[in-house]
Amino acid sequence: MGVYSPYFDSNTSWYPNADVYQDLYGLQPGSAVVAQHPDWILHDQNGNWLYIPWNCGGGSCPSLAGDITNPAFRAWWISQAQATLSRGNYKGIWIDDVNMEFRVSDGWSNQIAPMDSATGQPMTWDAWRTYVAQFVWQIRQAFPNNELLENTIWFAGPAGVRDNDWAIQQQIATATNLNLERGIASDPGLTGGTGDWSVYQYFAYVDRVHALGPGVTFEQYALDTQGMQYGLASYFMVSNGNDRIGDTTSSPSNWWSGYDVDLGAPLGARTYNNGVFERIFANGIVLLGEPGLATQTVSLPATFTTLDGSSVNSVSLGGWQGVVLLGSTSPSAPSAPSAPSAPSAPSAPAPGGGIARYLSDINPAYTFNSWGVLQKDASVMGGPISLDGFRYQKGLGVHAYSELHYPMYGNCSSMTATVGVDDEVPAGMGWLSFQVWADGNKLYDSGPLVSGNAAPSFQVNLTGYQNLGLVVTNGIFQAAAWQVPVDHADWANAIINCAN
């Protein structure tokens, strides 16, 4: 629960899992702190105080915009949070308005650039993101063992860059969980297809957040029963076990039984086909129709039970609709893909009698590359793969931030690779981390690497896992590399050992 102090202070004795609310830069007009420190309020070029643009009218808003660049304001904020946590047994802090998109206005909700005390000029969007990232990083250092639930905007960041922006990645890394207002079910602005504002891209954003470590909360509200199932289906499409769903419609005395469903472990990643998302679990199947989808009949591989107790062999699915089905999924368990008919890479016996294949000879089920395209047996620039002066004939060339997903269906035993920043990048540049994930579990993390570092090799155990994810992410203190594409990452000699 997200709760408020001082009311909930005494209630933490029976509920210790609450995150207590504190706005990142909102200050109440007329409060003592505003009277004592008017210099802590952001202002425009004429000295007029500025606000957080929410519920404004008549030339004012409920929250003034505190100066997140001011060290004294930051220190006061942290001391307030420490005092609140000390009054109860709180799990952490629910930090509102961690806005990596500009959110400062006059009293009529018109966006206004505040004056930047560091430059004496109106603050730029790039500077704003940097200041917010620095502030939440300072908060994380002050509360290393507490949960930080950060309310943020999923589409923040420069167009074409979004959360690949270095400051946004730093902000995400400070959070335990990101609170995403409206989630899927309460956001009428989301579309079908794969464009910038689609449900498809929203899910891809959550995947990238997972790769950086935090979970997400879909905070939804004003839902009817169909909306609840749509929201629940969206949760199951992305959840890795560290995520949450919020629904202000429900309460202990007004509980929807769908929130009690147990689908067991996922048997793979979600799929997307002609507007329909699907994810298979040990105890059921989840379907989601994207916004605008024409109603269609979806045949099921066996008889399943709907949340209202009906037995079905097919379901009708339309736009803005989710379906959660219970039942055995063993008849529909996917079989492993057959080996390429003419593989270009040599195969070798793998432990347990399997086959070793280069990942560059296999097409991933999902790719995301923030610049350029995935290159097989070449760097992202199309040149030879070269790490620390050595050239590799086989491998994958990508550009951070990147993701590659491969289904394994529990048939694989291990993966090996050598990783690093390609030598085509000037020495000392890049600053990348290589991560291997399987079913939401991080199996390997190289830590930050730059061009010229000795290229580490690794081996991970994949026994029993269903899906493999290769992620390259910027380091926490990465410079604005999106301005100059130098994050050239190589998975050299990437080999997976599978039974077939």
mmCIF file of C-alpha atoms in Angstrom, residues 7 124 166 196 283 289 342 354 484:
data_model
loop_
_atom_site.group_PDB
_atom_site.id
_atom_site.type_symbol
_atom_site.label_atom_id
_atom_site.label_comp_id
_atom_site.label_asym_id
_atom_site.label_seq_id
_atom_site.Cartn_x
_atom_site.Cartn_y
_atom_site.Cartn_z
ATOM 1 C CA TYR A 7 -2.056 8.939 9.978
ATOM 2 C CA THR A 124 16.907 22.955 -20.462
ATOM 3 C CA TRP A 166 21.578 8.105 -19.651
ATOM 4 C CA ASP A 196 5.396 5.053 -30.121
ATOM 5 C CA ASN A 283 -1.759 -23.345 -15.013
ATOM 6 C CA GLY A 289 -6.510 -7.743 -27.485
ATOM 7 C CA ALA A 342 22.284 -25.751 -43.448
ATOM 8 C CA GLY A 354 23.559 -31.805 -26.969
ATOM 9 C CA VAL A 484 27.505 10.212 -30.400
#
